[in-house]
């Protein structure tokens, strides 16, 4: 099988910044609580006329430029999102139209905060098959619009943004050398939007005001995440035939600095082996890994020959990792 890797990368966050102090206008909270519990200081909030597809298009344009490709060179678009423009049709199709990818398939996947690592694995499997050469993988989210701005336990944790990568054939031995993915649906209610699906439609007698928004059992997610993150890194490395000592950089889902610190400790790695930007953007769900990867690249933290592990975990429960040889 041909080696498949990232030949172009892009990231976009909307310009409106919201600080911890700004949240104090909406809920009883403090900069001290948010900083100590999560490491977050700011996040970006999309304007009301901007959709998830719009952020995706901005990130995708950058990825295409970086890959030196035109929209019509893309054969397939896979969007990881849990905050789509509309419940149906697919937001990937809207991106395809807005980008002007004229000869191209497109679909969404939903693995919540672990969406990116799933989409990257799926995308890598299409390159070189079915006549597909270039696959655009996108993670894009506008969580500010699915959160309950009255629920302080969740609303302060997230931000909006998008990341995108063009996958194509690369030199043998380079690229995505393994992916490891896992799911535990027994925990599906730990993170969920209880209403608006077929179980409890908005017009059902069971509909309760507030249940149209994102809900989370934070402590249960914490207990899951501090195990899931290091497990995903270790299992993906085992599949790649690599050791933890081989790793140059771990790019984790930007959920919480304390989860990342605990996970890195369990892996036996110092914090200098990871990249975090959650203090600037909060948790951007399925977009957090590519946004962080793009920034790490721009800062010269990822170089030719480096072994990078991207790992993510969240609603589903779903978690996983990709091992990428640059
Ligand atoms: C959410 C999280 C930071 C909360 O930290 P915690 O130590 O578990 O805190 P608790 O939920 O026990 O709450 C402690 C107190 O802080 C309060 N609190 C919650 N949100 C608050 C906020 N924004 N500001 C101030 N106080 C807050 C709670 O009401 C609670 O008060 P009480 O003791 O009077 O009841 C932590 O559980 C976490 O990071 N979980 C993982 C979440 C995550 O990463 N989700 C995304 C996954 S992809």
Short mmCIF file of C-alpha atoms and ligand atoms in Angstrom, two decimals:
data_model
loop_
_atom_site.label_atom_id
_atom_site.label_comp_id
_atom_site.label_asym_id
_atom_site.label_seq_id
_atom_site.Cartn_x
_atom_site.Cartn_y
_atom_site.Cartn_z
CA UNK A 1 0.00 0.00 0.00
CA UNK A 2 1.19 3.53 -0.84
CA UNK A 3 2.31 5.80 1.99
CA UNK A 4 -0.22 8.56 2.68
CA UNK A 5 0.55 11.79 4.51
CA UNK A 6 -0.36 15.43 5.05
CA UNK A 7 0.81 17.59 2.13
CA UNK A 8 -0.98 20.79 3.21
CA UNK A 9 -2.34 22.11 6.50
CA UNK A 10 -4.59 25.03 7.42
CA UNK A 11 -6.28 26.47 10.50
CA UNK A 12 -8.74 29.26 11.10
CA UNK A 13 -10.31 30.77 14.21
CA UNK A 14 -12.88 33.58 14.10
CA UNK A 15 -11.61 37.00 15.23
CA UNK A 16 -13.96 37.67 18.21
CA UNK A 17 -12.13 36.85 21.43
CA UNK A 18 -13.91 36.05 24.70
CA UNK A 19 -11.89 36.06 27.92
CA UNK A 20 -12.59 34.35 31.25
CA UNK A 21 -13.56 37.76 32.63
CA UNK A 22 -16.06 38.22 29.78
CA UNK A 23 -17.84 35.04 30.91
CA UNK A 24 -18.49 36.64 34.32
CA UNK A 25 -21.18 38.74 32.61
CA UNK A 26 -23.16 35.57 31.85
CA UNK A 27 -22.45 33.08 34.68
CA UNK A 28 -21.07 33.03 38.22
CA UNK A 29 -17.45 32.18 37.52
CA UNK A 30 -13.95 33.61 37.85
CA UNK A 31 -10.70 33.79 35.93
CA UNK A 32 -9.09 31.93 38.83
CA UNK A 33 -11.54 28.97 38.68
CA UNK A 34 -11.32 28.56 34.91
CA UNK A 35 -7.53 28.96 34.82
CA UNK A 36 -6.86 26.57 37.71
CA UNK A 37 -9.36 23.93 36.56
CA UNK A 38 -8.64 24.05 32.81
CA UNK A 39 -5.70 26.32 31.88
CA UNK A 40 -8.02 28.28 29.57
CA UNK A 41 -7.82 32.08 29.34
CA UNK A 42 -9.58 32.94 26.09
CA UNK A 43 -11.60 31.37 23.31
CA UNK A 44 -12.91 32.59 19.94
CA UNK A 45 -16.63 33.02 19.24
CA UNK A 46 -18.01 33.03 15.69
CA UNK A 47 -20.36 35.88 14.69
CA UNK A 48 -24.02 34.87 14.42
CA UNK A 49 -24.00 34.98 10.59
CA UNK A 50 -21.02 32.57 10.38
CA UNK A 51 -21.53 28.80 10.06
CA UNK A 52 -19.30 25.79 10.75
CA UNK A 53 -18.88 25.43 6.97
CA UNK A 54 -17.53 29.00 6.75
CA UNK A 55 -14.76 28.34 9.28
CA UNK A 56 -14.03 25.07 7.45
CA UNK A 57 -13.72 26.85 4.11
CA UNK A 58 -11.16 29.34 5.51
CA UNK A 59 -9.02 26.53 6.97
CA UNK A 60 -9.39 24.46 3.78
CA UNK A 61 -8.27 27.33 1.53
CA UNK A 62 -5.08 27.57 3.57
CA UNK A 63 -4.54 23.80 3.38
CA UNK A 64 -5.02 23.87 -0.41
CA UNK A 65 -2.54 26.77 -0.78
CA UNK A 66 -0.06 24.95 1.44
CA UNK A 67 -0.44 21.83 -0.74
CA UNK A 68 -0.22 23.97 -3.91
CA UNK A 69 -3.49 22.48 -5.14
CA UNK A 70 -6.67 23.95 -6.61
CA UNK A 71 -10.19 23.12 -5.35
CA UNK A 72 -10.83 20.95 -8.41
CA UNK A 73 -7.86 18.74 -7.43
CA UNK A 74 -9.75 17.48 -4.36
CA UNK A 75 -11.49 14.12 -4.85
CA UNK A 76 -13.11 13.71 -1.45
CA UNK A 77 -13.94 15.91 1.56
CA UNK A 78 -14.44 14.38 5.00
CA UNK A 79 -15.65 16.73 7.71
CA UNK A 80 -15.38 15.86 11.40
CA UNK A 81 -17.96 17.89 13.28
CA UNK A 82 -20.52 17.62 16.06
CA UNK A 83 -21.87 21.12 15.41
CA UNK A 84 -22.98 20.93 11.75
CA UNK A 85 -24.64 23.82 9.89
CA UNK A 86 -27.89 21.79 9.82
CA UNK A 87 -28.79 18.29 11.12
CA UNK A 88 -28.99 17.26 7.46
CA UNK A 89 -27.75 17.49 4.67
CA UNK A 90 -24.06 17.07 5.28
CA UNK A 91 -21.98 20.14 6.07
CA UNK A 92 -19.16 18.56 4.01
CA UNK A 93 -21.37 19.00 0.94
CA UNK A 94 -21.85 22.69 1.79
CA UNK A 95 -18.06 23.05 2.12
CA UNK A 96 -17.59 21.30 -1.23
CA UNK A 97 -19.93 23.80 -2.89
CA UNK A 98 -18.46 26.88 -1.17
CA UNK A 99 -14.89 25.81 -1.96
CA UNK A 100 -15.73 25.02 -5.59
CA UNK A 101 -14.52 21.42 -5.59
CA UNK A 102 -16.34 20.43 -8.76
CA UNK A 103 -15.55 16.72 -9.08
CA UNK A 104 -15.62 15.57 -5.52
CA UNK A 105 -17.45 13.36 -2.98
CA UNK A 106 -18.17 14.68 0.51
CA UNK A 107 -19.52 13.39 3.81
CA UNK A 108 -19.55 14.21 7.54
CA UNK A 109 -18.43 12.00 10.38
CA UNK A 110 -19.33 12.52 14.05
CA UNK A 111 -16.97 11.21 16.72
CA UNK A 112 -17.33 14.44 18.73
CA UNK A 113 -13.96 15.61 20.13
CA UNK A 114 -12.22 12.53 18.68
CA UNK A 115 -13.61 13.28 15.21
CA UNK A 116 -10.33 14.50 13.73
CA UNK A 117 -8.30 11.36 14.52
CA UNK A 118 -11.11 9.23 13.04
CA UNK A 119 -11.43 11.39 9.90
CA UNK A 120 -7.67 11.37 9.31
CA UNK A 121 -7.65 7.57 9.46
CA UNK A 122 -10.65 7.26 7.11
CA UNK A 123 -9.21 9.82 4.69
CA UNK A 124 -5.82 8.11 4.57
CA UNK A 125 -7.52 4.87 3.47
CA UNK A 126 -9.14 6.49 0.43
CA UNK A 127 -5.96 7.96 -1.06
CA UNK A 128 -4.80 5.76 -3.94
CA UNK A 129 -8.14 3.88 -4.14
CA UNK A 130 -11.28 4.49 -6.25
CA UNK A 131 -9.22 6.90 -8.36
CA UNK A 132 -8.94 9.28 -5.38
CA UNK A 133 -5.63 11.15 -5.18
CA UNK A 134 -6.23 14.09 -2.87
CA UNK A 135 -8.51 13.90 0.17
CA UNK A 136 -9.38 16.99 2.22
CA UNK A 137 -9.95 16.22 5.90
CA UNK A 138 -11.53 19.01 7.93
CA UNK A 139 -12.40 19.49 11.60
CA UNK A 140 -14.72 22.44 12.16
CA UNK A 141 -16.92 23.44 15.08
CA UNK A 142 -19.07 26.25 16.41
CA UNK A 143 -19.69 25.00 19.94
CA UNK A 144 -20.65 28.49 21.13
CA UNK A 145 -24.01 27.87 19.42
CA UNK A 146 -24.75 24.42 20.91
CA UNK A 147 -23.71 25.29 24.48
CA UNK A 148 -26.08 26.50 27.19
CA UNK A 149 -24.76 29.96 28.05
CA UNK A 150 -26.40 29.60 31.49
CA UNK A 151 -24.54 26.37 32.38
CA UNK A 152 -21.20 27.47 33.87
CA UNK A 153 -19.96 23.88 34.09
CA UNK A 154 -19.79 23.62 30.28
CA UNK A 155 -20.10 27.00 28.57
CA UNK A 156 -16.67 28.33 29.58
CA UNK A 157 -14.79 25.28 28.31
CA UNK A 158 -15.24 25.54 24.55
CA UNK A 159 -14.42 27.78 21.59
CA UNK A 160 -14.97 27.91 17.84
CA UNK A 161 -12.48 27.09 15.08
CA UNK A 162 -11.45 24.87 12.19
CA UNK A 163 -8.45 22.94 10.90
CA UNK A 164 -7.89 21.17 7.59
CA UNK A 165 -5.36 18.85 5.98
CA UNK A 166 -4.86 17.65 2.42
CA UNK A 167 -3.87 13.98 2.32
CA UNK A 168 -2.01 12.54 -0.63
CA UNK A 169 0.67 9.98 -1.49
CA UNK A 170 4.02 10.74 0.11
CA UNK A 171 7.49 9.12 0.10
CA UNK A 172 7.55 5.53 1.32
CA UNK A 173 7.83 5.26 5.09
CA UNK A 174 6.46 8.77 5.66
CA UNK A 175 2.96 9.93 6.52
CA UNK A 176 0.28 8.33 8.68
CA UNK A 177 1.89 5.08 9.73
CA UNK A 178 -0.80 3.91 12.13
CA UNK A 179 -4.14 4.84 13.65
CA UNK A 180 -5.82 3.32 16.67
CA UNK A 181 -9.49 4.08 17.35
CA UNK A 182 -11.84 2.98 20.13
CA UNK A 183 -15.41 3.48 21.27
CA UNK A 184 -17.43 2.78 24.43
CA UNK A 185 -21.06 3.58 23.72
CA UNK A 186 -22.08 2.61 27.26
CA UNK A 187 -20.88 6.15 28.09
CA UNK A 188 -22.84 7.87 25.33
CA UNK A 189 -24.88 9.96 27.79
CA UNK A 190 -21.77 11.28 29.58
CA UNK A 191 -21.58 13.90 26.80
CA UNK A 192 -24.73 14.52 24.81
CA UNK A 193 -27.34 16.89 23.45
CA UNK A 194 -30.36 15.11 24.93
CA UNK A 195 -33.02 16.56 22.58
CA UNK A 196 -33.44 17.29 18.90
CA UNK A 197 -32.74 13.78 17.66
CA UNK A 198 -35.35 11.08 17.03
CA UNK A 199 -35.34 9.92 20.67
CA UNK A 200 -36.68 13.23 21.96
CA UNK A 201 -37.72 15.55 19.14
CA UNK A 202 -38.24 19.19 20.07
CA UNK A 203 -42.02 18.78 19.73
CA UNK A 204 -42.17 15.67 21.93
CA UNK A 205 -44.01 15.66 25.29
CA UNK A 206 -40.71 14.60 26.90
CA UNK A 207 -38.86 17.70 25.72
CA UNK A 208 -37.41 19.67 28.66
CA UNK A 209 -36.24 23.27 28.19
CA UNK A 210 -32.42 23.36 28.11
CA UNK A 211 -32.08 19.79 26.81
CA UNK A 212 -31.45 21.17 23.29
CA UNK A 213 -27.97 22.16 24.49
CA UNK A 214 -24.69 20.35 25.14
CA UNK A 215 -24.64 18.41 28.45
CA UNK A 216 -21.62 16.86 30.12
CA UNK A 217 -20.75 14.97 33.30
CA UNK A 218 -17.38 16.69 33.71
CA UNK A 219 -16.01 14.40 36.40
CA UNK A 220 -16.89 11.23 34.41
CA UNK A 221 -15.18 12.72 31.35
CA UNK A 222 -12.11 13.54 33.44
CA UNK A 223 -11.88 9.93 34.74
CA UNK A 224 -12.23 8.61 31.18
CA UNK A 225 -9.86 11.11 29.54
CA UNK A 226 -6.87 10.64 31.85
CA UNK A 227 -6.84 6.94 30.86
CA UNK A 228 -8.00 7.27 27.23
CA UNK A 229 -5.37 9.81 26.17
CA UNK A 230 -2.28 7.80 27.21
CA UNK A 231 -3.89 4.53 26.07
CA UNK A 232 -4.49 5.94 22.58
CA UNK A 233 -0.88 7.14 22.32
CA UNK A 234 0.53 3.79 23.50
CA UNK A 235 -1.76 1.64 21.32
CA UNK A 236 -1.12 3.67 18.17
CA UNK A 237 2.64 3.47 18.78
CA UNK A 238 2.40 -0.30 19.31
CA UNK A 239 0.56 -0.62 15.96
CA UNK A 240 3.25 1.51 14.30
CA UNK A 241 6.05 -0.63 15.77
CA UNK A 242 7.44 2.41 17.59
CA UNK A 243 8.33 3.17 21.22
CA UNK A 244 7.48 6.14 23.39
CA UNK A 245 11.18 7.14 23.23
CA UNK A 246 10.82 7.56 19.43
CA UNK A 247 8.19 10.29 19.81
CA UNK A 248 9.23 13.88 19.07
CA UNK A 249 5.88 15.55 19.75
CA UNK A 250 2.46 14.59 21.09
CA UNK A 251 -0.42 16.79 19.92
CA UNK A 252 -3.37 16.07 22.20
CA UNK A 253 -6.96 17.18 21.98
CA UNK A 254 -6.99 20.55 23.75
CA UNK A 255 -9.63 19.70 26.38
CA UNK A 256 -7.94 20.73 29.61
CA UNK A 257 -4.31 21.41 30.60
CA UNK A 258 -4.67 19.20 33.68
CA UNK A 259 -5.82 16.22 31.58
CA UNK A 260 -2.85 16.77 29.26
CA UNK A 261 -0.39 17.04 32.19
CA UNK A 262 -1.76 13.89 33.82
CA UNK A 263 -1.70 11.98 30.52
CA UNK A 264 1.86 13.07 29.67
CA UNK A 265 2.98 11.99 33.14
CA UNK A 266 1.37 8.56 32.64
CA UNK A 267 3.23 8.31 29.31
CA UNK A 268 6.51 9.15 31.05
CA UNK A 269 6.95 12.24 28.86
CA UNK A 270 7.71 15.81 29.94
CA UNK A 271 5.46 18.68 28.91
CA UNK A 272 8.16 19.88 26.47
CA UNK A 273 7.11 16.90 24.31
CA UNK A 274 3.63 18.28 23.78
CA UNK A 275 2.06 21.36 22.21
CA UNK A 276 -0.86 23.17 23.78
CA UNK A 277 -2.79 26.28 22.78
CA UNK A 278 -5.98 25.81 24.81
CA UNK A 279 -5.17 28.96 26.82
CA UNK A 280 -5.93 30.92 23.61
CA UNK A 281 -8.76 28.92 22.04
CA UNK A 282 -10.35 26.72 24.72
CA UNK A 283 -11.59 23.31 23.56
CA UNK A 284 -12.53 23.51 19.86
CA UNK A 285 -13.70 19.85 19.85
CA UNK A 286 -13.05 18.16 16.47
CA UNK A 287 -10.94 21.13 15.33
CA UNK A 288 -8.47 21.28 18.22
CA UNK A 289 -5.84 18.83 16.95
CA UNK A 290 -5.35 20.31 13.45
CA UNK A 291 -5.35 23.89 14.83
CA UNK A 292 -2.63 22.88 17.31
CA UNK A 293 -0.70 20.96 14.65
CA UNK A 294 -0.72 23.93 12.29
CA UNK A 295 0.56 26.24 15.04
CA UNK A 296 3.25 23.76 16.10
CA UNK A 297 4.41 23.61 12.46
CA UNK A 298 4.53 27.39 12.17
CA UNK A 299 6.60 27.56 15.34
CA UNK A 300 9.11 25.11 13.87
CA UNK A 301 8.25 22.40 16.41
CA UNK A 302 7.58 19.79 13.71
CA UNK A 303 10.45 19.10 11.31
CA UNK A 304 11.39 16.64 8.59
CA UNK A 305 12.03 13.25 10.18
CA UNK A 306 9.94 13.91 13.31
CA UNK A 307 7.56 11.33 14.71
CA UNK A 308 4.33 12.99 15.88
CA UNK A 309 1.38 11.40 17.68
CA UNK A 310 -2.01 13.12 17.54
CA UNK A 311 -4.46 11.87 20.18
CA UNK A 312 -8.06 12.80 20.95
CA UNK A 313 -10.88 11.72 23.26
CA UNK A 314 -14.42 12.80 24.04
CA UNK A 315 -18.13 12.19 23.50
CA UNK A 316 -19.20 8.79 22.31
CA UNK A 317 -17.26 7.88 24.27
CA UNK A 318 -14.71 7.79 21.46
CA UNK A 319 -10.95 8.05 21.49
CA UNK A 320 -7.95 7.34 19.31
CA UNK A 321 -4.61 8.45 17.91
CA UNK A 322 -2.61 8.71 14.68
CA UNK A 323 1.16 8.21 14.41
CA UNK A 324 2.60 10.48 11.71
CA UNK A 325 6.14 10.32 10.35
CA UNK A 326 7.14 13.69 8.89
C1 LIG B 1 -15.09 20.28 34.03
C2 LIG B 1 -13.97 20.19 35.08
C3 LIG B 1 -12.94 21.26 34.81
C4 LIG B 1 -14.60 20.44 36.45
O1 LIG B 1 -13.63 20.26 37.43
P1 LIG B 1 -13.99 19.42 38.74
O2 LIG B 1 -12.82 19.48 39.64
O3 LIG B 1 -14.44 18.08 38.29
O4 LIG B 1 -15.11 20.30 39.34
P2 LIG B 1 -16.58 19.87 39.81
O5 LIG B 1 -17.46 19.52 38.63
O6 LIG B 1 -16.42 18.83 40.88
O7 LIG B 1 -17.09 21.23 40.40
C5 LIG B 1 -16.47 21.84 41.49
C6 LIG B 1 -17.27 23.09 41.82
O8 LIG B 1 -17.03 24.09 40.82
C7 LIG B 1 -18.27 24.62 40.37
N1 LIG B 1 -18.13 25.09 39.02
C8 LIG B 1 -18.39 24.44 37.85
N2 LIG B 1 -18.14 25.25 36.81
C9 LIG B 1 -17.71 26.41 37.31
C10 LIG B 1 -17.28 27.62 36.72
N3 LIG B 1 -17.25 27.82 35.41
N4 LIG B 1 -16.89 28.62 37.56
C11 LIG B 1 -16.90 28.48 38.87
N5 LIG B 1 -17.29 27.35 39.48
C12 LIG B 1 -17.69 26.33 38.71
C13 LIG B 1 -19.24 23.48 40.52
O9 LIG B 1 -20.56 23.96 40.58
C14 LIG B 1 -18.79 22.86 41.81
O10 LIG B 1 -19.31 23.61 42.87
P3 LIG B 1 -19.88 22.88 44.18
O11 LIG B 1 -18.69 22.16 44.77
O12 LIG B 1 -20.36 24.02 45.00
O13 LIG B 1 -20.95 21.96 43.71
C15 LIG B 1 -13.30 18.79 35.06
O14 LIG B 1 -14.18 17.83 35.57
C16 LIG B 1 -12.89 18.42 33.69
O15 LIG B 1 -12.00 18.99 33.10
N6 LIG B 1 -13.52 17.37 33.11
C17 LIG B 1 -13.28 17.03 31.73
C18 LIG B 1 -14.09 17.91 30.84
C19 LIG B 1 -13.63 17.89 29.41
O16 LIG B 1 -12.47 17.96 29.13
N7 LIG B 1 -14.60 17.80 28.50
C20 LIG B 1 -14.35 17.78 27.12
C21 LIG B 1 -14.00 16.41 26.72
S1 LIG B 1 -13.60 16.31 25.09
#
